[in-house]
Each structure stands twice: as structure tokens, then as C-alpha cells.
Coordinates of C-alpha atoms in Angstrom, one line a residue:
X1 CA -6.3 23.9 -8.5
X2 CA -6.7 20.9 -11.1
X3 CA -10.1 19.7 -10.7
X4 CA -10.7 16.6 -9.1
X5 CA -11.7 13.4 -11.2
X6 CA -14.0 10.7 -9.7
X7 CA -16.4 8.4 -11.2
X8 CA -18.9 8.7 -8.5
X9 CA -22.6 8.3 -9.6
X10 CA -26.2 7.9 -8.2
X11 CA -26.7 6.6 -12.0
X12 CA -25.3 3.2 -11.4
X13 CA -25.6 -0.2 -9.1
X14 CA -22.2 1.0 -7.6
X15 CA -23.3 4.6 -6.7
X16 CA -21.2 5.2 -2.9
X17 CA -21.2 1.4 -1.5
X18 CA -18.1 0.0 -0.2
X19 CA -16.8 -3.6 -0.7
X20 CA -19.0 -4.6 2.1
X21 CA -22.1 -2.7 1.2
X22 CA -21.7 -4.0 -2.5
X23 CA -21.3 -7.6 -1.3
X24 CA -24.7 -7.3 1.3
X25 CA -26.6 -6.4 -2.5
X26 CA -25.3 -9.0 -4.6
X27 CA -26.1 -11.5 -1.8
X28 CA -29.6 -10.2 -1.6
X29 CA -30.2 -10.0 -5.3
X30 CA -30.5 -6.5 -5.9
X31 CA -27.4 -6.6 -8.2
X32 CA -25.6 -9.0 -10.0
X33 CA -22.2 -9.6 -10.5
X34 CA -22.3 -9.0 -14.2
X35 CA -24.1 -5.2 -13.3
X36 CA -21.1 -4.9 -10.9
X37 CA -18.8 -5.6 -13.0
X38 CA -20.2 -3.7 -16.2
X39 CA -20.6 -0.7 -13.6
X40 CA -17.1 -0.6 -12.4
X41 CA -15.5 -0.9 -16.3
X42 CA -17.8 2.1 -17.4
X43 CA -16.2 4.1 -14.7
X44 CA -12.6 2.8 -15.0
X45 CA -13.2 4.2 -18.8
X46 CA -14.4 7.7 -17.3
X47 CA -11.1 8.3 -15.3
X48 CA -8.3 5.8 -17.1
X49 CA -7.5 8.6 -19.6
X50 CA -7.4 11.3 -17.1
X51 CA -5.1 8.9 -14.4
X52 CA -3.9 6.4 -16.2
X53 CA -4.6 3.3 -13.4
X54 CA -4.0 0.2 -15.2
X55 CA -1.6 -1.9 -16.8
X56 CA -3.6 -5.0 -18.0
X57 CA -7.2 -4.8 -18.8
X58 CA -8.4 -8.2 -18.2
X59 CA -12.3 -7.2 -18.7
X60 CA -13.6 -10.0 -21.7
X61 CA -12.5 -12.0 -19.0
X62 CA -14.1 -10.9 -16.1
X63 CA -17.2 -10.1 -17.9
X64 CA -17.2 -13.8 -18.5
X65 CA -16.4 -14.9 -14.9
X66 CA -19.2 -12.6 -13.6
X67 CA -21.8 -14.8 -15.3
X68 CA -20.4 -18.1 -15.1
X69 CA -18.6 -18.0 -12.0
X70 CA -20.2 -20.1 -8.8
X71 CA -19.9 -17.3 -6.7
X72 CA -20.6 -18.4 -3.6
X73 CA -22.9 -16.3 -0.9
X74 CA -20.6 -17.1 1.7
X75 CA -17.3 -15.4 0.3
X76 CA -16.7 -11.7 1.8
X77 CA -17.0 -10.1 -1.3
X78 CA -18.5 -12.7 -4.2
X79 CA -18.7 -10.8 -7.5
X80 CA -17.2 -7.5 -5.9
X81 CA -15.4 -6.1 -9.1
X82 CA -11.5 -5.2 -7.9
X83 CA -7.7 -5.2 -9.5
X84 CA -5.0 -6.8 -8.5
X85 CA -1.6 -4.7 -8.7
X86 CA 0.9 -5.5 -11.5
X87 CA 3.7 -7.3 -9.5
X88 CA 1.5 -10.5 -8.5
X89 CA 1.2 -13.3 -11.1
X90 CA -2.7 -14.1 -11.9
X91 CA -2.7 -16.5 -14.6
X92 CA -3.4 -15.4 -18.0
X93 CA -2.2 -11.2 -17.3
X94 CA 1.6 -10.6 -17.8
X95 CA 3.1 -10.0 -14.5
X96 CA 5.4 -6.9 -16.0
X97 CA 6.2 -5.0 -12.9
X98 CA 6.2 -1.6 -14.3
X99 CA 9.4 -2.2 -16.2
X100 CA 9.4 -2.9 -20.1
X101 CA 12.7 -4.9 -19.3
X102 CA 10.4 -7.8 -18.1
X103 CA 8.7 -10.1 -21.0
X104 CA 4.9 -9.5 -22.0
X105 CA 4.4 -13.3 -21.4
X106 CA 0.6 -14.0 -19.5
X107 CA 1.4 -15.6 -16.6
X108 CA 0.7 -19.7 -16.4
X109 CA -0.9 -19.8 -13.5
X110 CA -1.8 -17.7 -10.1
X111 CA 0.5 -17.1 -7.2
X112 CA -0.5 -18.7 -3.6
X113 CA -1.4 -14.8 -2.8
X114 CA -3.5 -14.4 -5.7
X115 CA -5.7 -18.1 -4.8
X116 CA -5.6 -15.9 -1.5
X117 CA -7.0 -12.6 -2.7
X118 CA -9.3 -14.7 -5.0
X119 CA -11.1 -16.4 -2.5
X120 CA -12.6 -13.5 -0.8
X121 CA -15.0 -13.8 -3.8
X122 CA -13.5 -10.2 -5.7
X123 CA -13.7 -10.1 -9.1
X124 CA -10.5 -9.2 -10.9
X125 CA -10.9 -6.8 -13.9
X126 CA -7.3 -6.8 -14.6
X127 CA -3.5 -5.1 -13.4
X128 CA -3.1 -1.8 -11.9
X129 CA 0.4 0.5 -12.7
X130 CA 3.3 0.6 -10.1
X131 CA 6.8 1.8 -11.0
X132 CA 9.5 -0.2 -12.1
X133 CA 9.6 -2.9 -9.4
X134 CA 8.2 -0.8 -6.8
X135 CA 10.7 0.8 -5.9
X136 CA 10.1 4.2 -5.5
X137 CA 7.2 6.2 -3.7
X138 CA 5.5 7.7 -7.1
X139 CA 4.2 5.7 -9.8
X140 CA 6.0 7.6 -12.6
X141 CA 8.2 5.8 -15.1
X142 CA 10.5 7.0 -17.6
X143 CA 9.4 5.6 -20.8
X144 CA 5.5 6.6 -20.1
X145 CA 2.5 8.5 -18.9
X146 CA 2.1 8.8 -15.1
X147 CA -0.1 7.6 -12.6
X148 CA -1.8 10.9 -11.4
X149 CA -3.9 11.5 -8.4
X150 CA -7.5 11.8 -8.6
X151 CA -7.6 14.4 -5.7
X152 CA -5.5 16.9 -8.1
X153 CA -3.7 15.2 -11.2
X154 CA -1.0 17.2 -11.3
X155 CA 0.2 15.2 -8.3
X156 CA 1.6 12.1 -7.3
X157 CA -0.3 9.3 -6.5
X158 CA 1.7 7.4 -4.4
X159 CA 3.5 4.2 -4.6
X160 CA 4.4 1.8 -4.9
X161 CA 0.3 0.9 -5.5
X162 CA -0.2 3.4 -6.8
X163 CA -2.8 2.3 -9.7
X164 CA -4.8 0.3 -7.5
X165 CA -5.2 3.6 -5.1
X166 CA -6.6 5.7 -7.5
X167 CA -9.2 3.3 -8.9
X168 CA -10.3 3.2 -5.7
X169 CA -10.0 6.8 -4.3
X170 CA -11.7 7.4 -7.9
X171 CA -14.4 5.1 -7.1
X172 CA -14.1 2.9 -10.0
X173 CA -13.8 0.0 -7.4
X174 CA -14.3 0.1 -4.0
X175 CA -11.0 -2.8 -2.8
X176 CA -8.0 -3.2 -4.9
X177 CA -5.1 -5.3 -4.3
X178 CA -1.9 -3.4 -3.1
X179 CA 1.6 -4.6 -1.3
X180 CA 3.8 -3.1 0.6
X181 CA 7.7 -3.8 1.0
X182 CA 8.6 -0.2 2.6
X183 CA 5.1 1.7 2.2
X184 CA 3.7 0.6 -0.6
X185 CA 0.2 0.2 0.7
X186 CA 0.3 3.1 3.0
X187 CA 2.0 5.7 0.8
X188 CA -0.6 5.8 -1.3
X189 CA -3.3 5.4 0.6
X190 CA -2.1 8.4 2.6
X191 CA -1.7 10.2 -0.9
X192 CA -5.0 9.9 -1.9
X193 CA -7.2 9.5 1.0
X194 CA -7.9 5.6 1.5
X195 CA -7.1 3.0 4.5
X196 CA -4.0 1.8 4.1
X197 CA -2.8 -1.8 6.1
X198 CA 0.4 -3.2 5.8
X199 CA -0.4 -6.5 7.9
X200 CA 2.1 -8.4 10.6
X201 CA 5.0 -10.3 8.3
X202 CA 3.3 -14.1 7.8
X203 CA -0.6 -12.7 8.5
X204 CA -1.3 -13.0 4.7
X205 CA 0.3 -15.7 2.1
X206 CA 4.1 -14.6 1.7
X207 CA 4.3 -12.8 -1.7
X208 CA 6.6 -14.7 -4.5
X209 CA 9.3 -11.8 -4.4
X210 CA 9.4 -11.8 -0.6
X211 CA 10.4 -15.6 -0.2
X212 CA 14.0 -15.4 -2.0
X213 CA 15.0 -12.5 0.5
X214 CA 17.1 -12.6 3.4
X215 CA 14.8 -10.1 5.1
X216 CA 11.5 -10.8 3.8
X217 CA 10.2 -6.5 3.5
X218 CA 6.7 -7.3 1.5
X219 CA 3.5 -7.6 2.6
X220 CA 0.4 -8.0 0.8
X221 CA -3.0 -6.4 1.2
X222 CA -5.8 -4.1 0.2
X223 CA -6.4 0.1 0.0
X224 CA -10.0 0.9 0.9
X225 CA -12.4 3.6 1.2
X226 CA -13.8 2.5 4.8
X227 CA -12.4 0.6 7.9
X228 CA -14.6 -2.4 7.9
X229 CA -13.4 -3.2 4.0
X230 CA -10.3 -3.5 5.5
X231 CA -11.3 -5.6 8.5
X232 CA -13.6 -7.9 6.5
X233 CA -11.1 -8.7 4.0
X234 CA -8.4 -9.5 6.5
X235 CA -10.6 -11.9 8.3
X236 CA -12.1 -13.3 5.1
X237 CA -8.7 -14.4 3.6
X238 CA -7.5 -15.7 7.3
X239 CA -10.8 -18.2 6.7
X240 CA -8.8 -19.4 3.8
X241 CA -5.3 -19.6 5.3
X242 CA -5.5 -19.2 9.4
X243 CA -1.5 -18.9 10.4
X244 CA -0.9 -20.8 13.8
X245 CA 2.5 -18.3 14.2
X246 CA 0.4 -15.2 15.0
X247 CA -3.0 -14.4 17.7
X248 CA -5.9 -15.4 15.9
X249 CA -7.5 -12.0 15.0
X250 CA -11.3 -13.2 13.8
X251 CA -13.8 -10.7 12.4
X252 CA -13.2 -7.1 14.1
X253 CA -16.4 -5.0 13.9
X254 CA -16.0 -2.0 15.6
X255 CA -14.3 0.0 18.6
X256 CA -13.0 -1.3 21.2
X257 CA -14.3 0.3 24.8
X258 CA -10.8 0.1 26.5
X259 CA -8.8 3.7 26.1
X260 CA -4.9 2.9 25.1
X261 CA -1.6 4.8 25.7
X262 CA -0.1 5.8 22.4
X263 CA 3.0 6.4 21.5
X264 CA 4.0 10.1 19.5
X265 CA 6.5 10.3 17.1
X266 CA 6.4 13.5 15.6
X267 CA 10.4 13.9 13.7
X268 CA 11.4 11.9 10.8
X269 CA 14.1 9.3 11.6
X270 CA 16.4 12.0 9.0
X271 CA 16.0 14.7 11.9
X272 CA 14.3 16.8 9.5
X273 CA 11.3 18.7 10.4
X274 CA 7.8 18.3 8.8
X275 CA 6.1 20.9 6.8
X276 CA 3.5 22.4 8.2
X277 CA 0.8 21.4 6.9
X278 CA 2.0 17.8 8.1
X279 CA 2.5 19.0 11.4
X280 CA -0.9 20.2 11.6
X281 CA -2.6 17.2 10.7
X282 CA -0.5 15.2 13.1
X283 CA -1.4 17.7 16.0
X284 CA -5.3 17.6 15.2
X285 CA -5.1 13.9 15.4
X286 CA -3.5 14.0 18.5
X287 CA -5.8 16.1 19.8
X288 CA -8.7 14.0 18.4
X289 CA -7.1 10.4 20.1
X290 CA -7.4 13.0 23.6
X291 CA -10.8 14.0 23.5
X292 CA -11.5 10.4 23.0
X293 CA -9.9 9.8 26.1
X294 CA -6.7 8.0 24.6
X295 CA -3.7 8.8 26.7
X296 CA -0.7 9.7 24.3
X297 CA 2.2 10.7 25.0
X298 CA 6.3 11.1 22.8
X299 CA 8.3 8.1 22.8
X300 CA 11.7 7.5 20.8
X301 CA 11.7 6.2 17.5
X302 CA 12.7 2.5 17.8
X303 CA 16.2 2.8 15.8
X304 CA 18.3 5.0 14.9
X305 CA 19.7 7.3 12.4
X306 CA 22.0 4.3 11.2
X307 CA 18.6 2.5 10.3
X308 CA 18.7 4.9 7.2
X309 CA 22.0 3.3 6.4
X310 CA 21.0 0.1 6.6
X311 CA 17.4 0.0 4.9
X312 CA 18.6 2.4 1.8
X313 CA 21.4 -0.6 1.7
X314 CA 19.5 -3.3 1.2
X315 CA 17.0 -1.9 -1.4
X316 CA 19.4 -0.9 -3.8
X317 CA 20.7 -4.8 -3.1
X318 CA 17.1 -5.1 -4.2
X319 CA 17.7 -3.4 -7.2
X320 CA 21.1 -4.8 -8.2
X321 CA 19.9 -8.2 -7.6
X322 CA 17.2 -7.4 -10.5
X323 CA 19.5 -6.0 -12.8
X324 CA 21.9 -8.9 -12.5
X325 CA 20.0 -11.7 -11.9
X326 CA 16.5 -10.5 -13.9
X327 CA 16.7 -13.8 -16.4
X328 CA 16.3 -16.2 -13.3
X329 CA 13.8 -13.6 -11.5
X330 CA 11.7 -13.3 -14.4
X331 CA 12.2 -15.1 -17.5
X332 CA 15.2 -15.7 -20.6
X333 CA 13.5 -12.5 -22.3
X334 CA 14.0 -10.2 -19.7
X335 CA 16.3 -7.1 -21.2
X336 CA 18.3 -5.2 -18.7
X337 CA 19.3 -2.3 -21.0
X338 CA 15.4 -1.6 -20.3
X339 CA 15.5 -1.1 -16.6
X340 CA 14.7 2.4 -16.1
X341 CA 17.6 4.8 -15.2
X342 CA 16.5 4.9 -11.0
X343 CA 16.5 1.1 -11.0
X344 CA 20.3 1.3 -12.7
X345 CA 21.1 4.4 -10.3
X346 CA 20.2 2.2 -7.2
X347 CA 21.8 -1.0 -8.2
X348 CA 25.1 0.9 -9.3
X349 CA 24.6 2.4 -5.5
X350 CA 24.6 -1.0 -4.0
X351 CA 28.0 -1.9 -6.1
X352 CA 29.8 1.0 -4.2
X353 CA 28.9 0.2 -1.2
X354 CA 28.6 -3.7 -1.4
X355 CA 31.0 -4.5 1.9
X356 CA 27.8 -3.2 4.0
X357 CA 25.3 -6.0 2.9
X358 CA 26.5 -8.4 5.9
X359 CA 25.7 -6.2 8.8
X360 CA 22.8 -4.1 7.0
X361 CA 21.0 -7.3 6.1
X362 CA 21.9 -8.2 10.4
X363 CA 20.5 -5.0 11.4
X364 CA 17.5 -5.6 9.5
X365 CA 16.8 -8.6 11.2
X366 CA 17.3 -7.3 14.5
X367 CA 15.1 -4.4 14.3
X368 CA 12.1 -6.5 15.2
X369 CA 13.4 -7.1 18.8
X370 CA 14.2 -2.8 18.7
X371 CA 10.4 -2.8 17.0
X372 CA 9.1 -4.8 19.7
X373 CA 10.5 -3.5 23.0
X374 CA 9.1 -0.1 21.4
X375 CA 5.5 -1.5 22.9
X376 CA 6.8 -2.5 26.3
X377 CA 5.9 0.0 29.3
X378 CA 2.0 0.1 28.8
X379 CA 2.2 1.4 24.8
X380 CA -0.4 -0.1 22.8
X381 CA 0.2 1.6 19.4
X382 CA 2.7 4.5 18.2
X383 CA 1.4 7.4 15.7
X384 CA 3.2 9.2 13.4
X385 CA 2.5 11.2 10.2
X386 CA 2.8 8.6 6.9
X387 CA 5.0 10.5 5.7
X388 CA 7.5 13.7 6.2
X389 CA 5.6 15.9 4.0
X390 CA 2.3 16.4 1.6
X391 CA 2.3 14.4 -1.9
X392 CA 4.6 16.3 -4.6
X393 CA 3.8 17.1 -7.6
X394 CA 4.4 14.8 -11.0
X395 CA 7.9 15.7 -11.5
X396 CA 9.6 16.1 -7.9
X397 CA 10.6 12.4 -7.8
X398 CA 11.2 11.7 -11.6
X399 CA 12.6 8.0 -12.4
X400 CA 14.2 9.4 -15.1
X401 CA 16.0 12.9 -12.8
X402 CA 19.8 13.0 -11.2
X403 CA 19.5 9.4 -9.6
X404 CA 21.1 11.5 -6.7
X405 CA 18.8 14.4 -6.1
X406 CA 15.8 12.1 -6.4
X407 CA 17.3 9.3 -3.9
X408 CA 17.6 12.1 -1.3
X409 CA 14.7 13.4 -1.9
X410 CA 13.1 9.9 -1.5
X411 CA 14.6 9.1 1.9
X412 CA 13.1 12.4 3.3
X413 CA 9.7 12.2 2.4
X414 CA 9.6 8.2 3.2
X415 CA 10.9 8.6 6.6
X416 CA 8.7 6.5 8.8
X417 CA 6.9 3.5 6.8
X418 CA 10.2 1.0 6.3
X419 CA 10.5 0.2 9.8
X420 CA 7.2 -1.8 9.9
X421 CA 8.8 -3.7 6.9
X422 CA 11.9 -4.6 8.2
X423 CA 10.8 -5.4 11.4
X424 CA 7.3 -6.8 10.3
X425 CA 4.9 -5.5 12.5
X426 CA 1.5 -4.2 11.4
X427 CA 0.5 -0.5 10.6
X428 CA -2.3 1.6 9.1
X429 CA -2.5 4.6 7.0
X430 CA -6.0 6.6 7.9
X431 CA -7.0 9.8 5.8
X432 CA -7.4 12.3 8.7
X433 CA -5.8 15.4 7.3
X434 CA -6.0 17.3 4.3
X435 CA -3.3 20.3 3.1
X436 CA -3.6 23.4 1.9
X437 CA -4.1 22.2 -1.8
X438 CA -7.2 19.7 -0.8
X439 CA -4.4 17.2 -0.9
X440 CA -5.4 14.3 1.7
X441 CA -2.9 13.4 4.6
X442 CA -2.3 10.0 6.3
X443 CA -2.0 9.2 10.1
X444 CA 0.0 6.2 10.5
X445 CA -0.8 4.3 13.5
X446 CA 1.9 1.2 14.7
X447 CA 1.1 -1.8 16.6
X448 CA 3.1 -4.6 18.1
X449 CA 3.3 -7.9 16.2
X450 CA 0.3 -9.5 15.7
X451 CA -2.3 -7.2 16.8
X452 CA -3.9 -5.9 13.8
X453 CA -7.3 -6.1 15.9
X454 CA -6.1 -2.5 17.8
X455 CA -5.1 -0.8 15.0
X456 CA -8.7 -1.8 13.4
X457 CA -10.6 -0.8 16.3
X458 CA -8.6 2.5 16.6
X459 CA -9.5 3.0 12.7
X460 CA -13.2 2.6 13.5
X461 CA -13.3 5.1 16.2
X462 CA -11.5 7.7 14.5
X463 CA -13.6 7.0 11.3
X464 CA -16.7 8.0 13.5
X465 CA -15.6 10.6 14.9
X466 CA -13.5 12.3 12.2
X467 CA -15.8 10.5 8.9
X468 CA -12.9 10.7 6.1
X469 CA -13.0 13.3 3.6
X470 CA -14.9 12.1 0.3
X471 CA -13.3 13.2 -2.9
X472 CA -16.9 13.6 -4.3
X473 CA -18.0 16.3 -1.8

């Protein structure tokens, strides 16, 4: 086994605080913003070579802002150092979505997410990798080094934010920035250990990709190392922007008292079955949710097979729509004889099957009712593994292999995240399992739109009961 690589340290201001515990310090003095910050770049330099995290280091920058910045005592996490993911425009960083096809022009000015993100009080040290446009589940590309997981480097880390997990399952910051527009948050958080939220569709400010789409599939959030990162940031940037179309969700804390009927779905939406180490993880946090007195019990998935159909549709309609139309999308110097052979492979897809995109693009749409009446009868939240099987190695879903193999392979390990996006509803990935390699394993826990507040009280009681694994240990 590769060892693992973490920047962990009793040496410096960050040593094991989370985003919260970090914040509570610089409030009371004890460190400063400009320690933070000079803390977090010394170990982003211990394990960049090693993992290769980020795309844009922004740190003469950020160096600056943590001295002259009003940081203001009553923002979540003022002067917490953090990264925001590659595909999000922050002014001054070139926004290049993992693709050399887009232009290496800085950005003009921030996105309404980013002013978002920002006022929580983190301080951004720069980008972190995805693949080419986030479209696949590994951050690999073909034209560079990959993104490699801290746990074990010779695997995957996850995508499609993947760069911003592994700074902060490495401990080089303890938030990052991630999205999510069919598991991009939780896919790597369930690849290398970290909480994982994909909010409710409109929660969070709608990303600048997501508005031009007829099904809007992206979310935006954060991976963390504990629950109550998680929680505080969701309630520090609904201070900034409440949304009067969803339950006001507030601060959540901790566990709630009441005991809740769960729903089990233990088979991919593919039929296939999972491997085993999968299936034990899933069955030792089912067993966990009963001896905490949770009531679970199996329930259907909330579409079927066809869903498959439909979803793998309209992302290569993602992809085509990049290919042709990359010059509106991102600027006159964009160069589609750059886009990466997987990006070609799903937009040629999309051409052969382009009579579909009416009624996939309906289907879409109507899977929130399916997702919905999935909660009726008493269920308060549906589990599931994240995903059909342990994180592969570097290699298993190349960019650059047979567009075919790798597709296929694709749809069978992310088998139960894309649902949430079409459909919007909130989920969570929480790092209860582990394999056979030391490898951690997500939990994904579903809840009906708008209640974010279960899943997070859930995530707290399990995280007591079951503490996460720690990559440093």
C-alpha cells in the first residue's frame, strides 16, 4: 500500500482544527489571518507535488488580503484560508475548467456564487483541479498529471471536485469550495473521506453554468472534514442570501431527539450488484442507524432503469453544447481541437442520439415529482451507498481510454448521485466505511426538498457515534 500523504502537524496554528475551530481562534486572537494563511500555503507546498490539487495559485494575493482585509468577527469563517474550485469565476484567476481548450484570461470580476462563498469570511488562496468541464467522476485529464488521493495516491480522487477534496482530506485547508451537477461534491468526498452536501436546487446562489440549462443539474457547496463545517457554512451564506422558495433552515447544531424511518436502497439503478466491500459498509451503517433506534426499512428507487437513458442523454448534450457553442460559453479564444478526447466522445454521443433530447430533457423535469413522492408514507430520508463500488485506481476511468469502455464504466460506478441533481433535492456523503485498501467509503443519505436540517442532524449523530476515520491516524 502507497503511503498516505497529509500535511497534518502539531507544528503550526492549523494543527487538527476545522473551519469552525479555526474561525473561534482568529476571533479570539490567538491567530491571525496572515498565520492562517501562511500555515495553510506551507502545507499546500508539502502535498501539491505528491497530489497535484490546484490549478491557480492565487497566494501573493491572499497573503495580501489576510493583512489588509476588514475581516469582520461576525462572518462564519473571517480569515479561514480555503479554495475555490476551477469552474467558478473569482476575479483576477482564469476560470479554465480543466480544459486547455478554454482561454488563460483572469476573470474580470466574481460570480454571484463567489460574492456568496466570499462572504462567509474564507480566504481564497487560489483554484483547485477538476476534469475537463466536470464531467467525469476522476479528476484525470489527458494532456496532464492527475489528481491523486491522499488516502493512497495511486487512486482516484474523485470528481468532479476533486482538487478541492484532497486539500482538504490532506489537511492543507480545512473548507474548500466544491459543486455538484451529478456528484460532484459527494463523489469525492466519499473518495477521500470528507462530508459531502449537495444542497436543495435554489438553497445556494444558482452557479453561472446552471442558469442557461433546461434542467438546471449544479449545485454549489463545500467538502469538509466535520458535520458542523458543513452546517455553519450553509447557514452563514443563507445570512447573505435567505431564499423565500425553500423552509428557512437557520443554524443546525446538533442531533435531533426524534428517531426517523429511513428508506434502504441497497442496488444500483443499472441492476448491478455492489462489491463487497461496499456492501459491507452499507450493512454496518444500517446497523448503526438501528441501534440508534432509527427505523429503516427497503424502498424502491424513485425511477427507473430508463432514468439511465435519460440522464447519460442530457450530459453528453452537456458536452456537445461545449464543443459547439464553447466561443459564446467561454470566450473568442476558446479552441475546440483542445477538448479532451471524453468530452469529444460524449458530444459525438449526443449527435447519434439527438431525437431523445425532447423527452429526456421532460423526464428530467419530472423526476422531482417521482423524487418527491419517494418521501411520502412516513420516510424521512433514503440511504444508499455513494457509489456502486470503492474508488479505482488512476487509470480505470482514463479521459484519454476507448470513450466506450470508460462511459460504461462510468454509469456503473455513479449509479445513485444524479438523481438528487435532476430532481434537486438535497443529499449528503458521510465517511462511514473504509475498504479493504484503507480506502474510505461514503454513505449517502437523501432527503426531501428543502430539509437539509435532517440530513445535518442525522450527520451529527452518526459522527458521534461512528467519529470518521482521520487520515492522520
Amino acid at each position: 500500500m502507497s503511503p498516505r500523504v497529509h500535511a497534518f502537524t502539531t507544528d503550526d496554528v492549523l494543527g487538527d482544527l476545522d473551519a469552525v475551530g479555526l474561525a473561534a481562534a482568529i476571533a479570539a486572537g490567538d491567530v491571525s489571518p496572515r498565520e492562517a494563511a501562511d500555515a495553510a500555503l506551507a502545507r499546500v507546498d508539502r502535498v501539491a507535488p505528491a497530489l497535484n490539487p490546484i490549478a491557480v495559485d492565487d497566494r501573493d494575493r491572499a497573503l495580501k488580503r489576510a493583512v489588509d482585509a476588514p475581516w469582520s468577527p461576525t462572518s462564519a469563517f473571517a480569515g479561514v484560508p480555503s479554495y475555490i474550485k476551477n469552474n467558478t469565476a473569482f476575479a483576477g484567476i482564469p476560470t479554465r475548467h480543466g480544459s486547455p481548450a478554454t482561454p488563460a484570461r483572469a476573470a474580470l470580476e466574481n460570480e454571484p456564487f463567489t460574492d456568496q462563498f466570499c462572504a462567509t469570511g474564507v480566504n481564497v488562496l487560489g483554484a483547485t483541479t477538476l476534469p475537463a468541464f466536470g464531467l467525469t467522476a476522476t479528476t484525470e485529464f489527458a494532456d496532464d498529471e492527475p489528481t491523486r488521493n491522499p488516502w493512497n495516491p495511486e487512486y482516484s480522487s474523485g470528481a468532479s471536485s476533486g482538487g478541492s477534496a484532497v486539500l482538504v482530506a490532506a489537511g492543507a485547508v480545512p473548507i474548500a469550495h466544491a459543486n455538484d451537477g451529478g456528484g460532484s461534491i459527494r463523489i469525492p468526498a466519499a473518495a477521500c473521506g470528507l462530508v459531502g452536501l449537495k444542497p436543495t436546487r435554489g438553497r445556494l446562489v444558482t452557479s453561472e453554468q446552471g442558469k442557461g440549462m433546461p434542467v438546471d443539474l449544479i449545485a454549489n457547496g463545500v467538502v469538509t472534514r466535520s458535520v458542523r463545517d458543513t452546517a455553519h457554512f450553509l447557514a452563514a451564506a443563507e445570512r447573505y442570501r435567505p431564499t423565500t422558495a425553500l423552509p428557512f433552515m437557520g443554524l443546525v447544531e446538533g442531533p435531533a431527539r426524534r428517531r426517523l424511518r429511513i428508506g434502504l436502497i441497497d442496488t444500483p439503478i443499472t441492476g448491478n450488484a455492489l462489491d463487497a466491500d461496499t456492501a459491507t459498509a452499507l450493512n454496518e451503517a444500517v446497523e448503526l442507524l438501528t441501534d440508534l433506534g432509527h427505523d429503516v426499512v427497503p424502498v424502491p428507487m424513485p425511477v427507473d432503469k430508463a432514468f439511465i437513458g435519460h440522464f447519460t442523454h442530457y450530459w453528453s448534450l452537456l458536452a456537445f453544447a461545449i464543443q459547439r457553442n464553447g466561443r459564446k460559453m467561454f470566450g473568442t479564444a476558446f479552441d475546440p481541437t483542445l477538448l479532451d478526447p471524453f468530452t469529444r466522445g460524449l458530444a459525438g454521443q449526443f449527435l447519434r442520439g439527438v431525437w431523445r433530447t425532447p423527452r429526456a430533457v421532460a423526464a428530467l423535469a419530472n423526476s422531482k415529482k417521482r423524487y418527491h413522492r419517494a418521501f411520502r408514507g412516513g420516510i424521512d430520508l433514503i440511504c444508499s451507498p455513494t457509489l456502486a463500488h470503492t474508488t479505482p485506481k488512476i487509470g480505470y476511468l482514463d479521459p484519454a481510454g476507448d470513450f466506450e469502455e470508460i462511459f460504461d464504466r462510468l454509469v456503473r460506478y455513479v449509479s445513485f448521485t444524479p438523481l438528487n441533481n435532476a430532481a434537486g433535492g438535497p443529499a449528503i456523503s458521510l465517511p462511514l466505511g473504509q475498504s479493504g485498501e484503507g480506502l474510505p467509503i461514503g454513505i449517502h443519505f437523501s432527503a426531501d426538498h428543502g430539509d437539509e436540517r435532517t440530513l445535518l442532524e442525522l450527520a451529527y449523530e452518526l459522527e458521534a457515534a461512528e467519529p470518521f476515520a482521520r487520515i492522520q491516524d
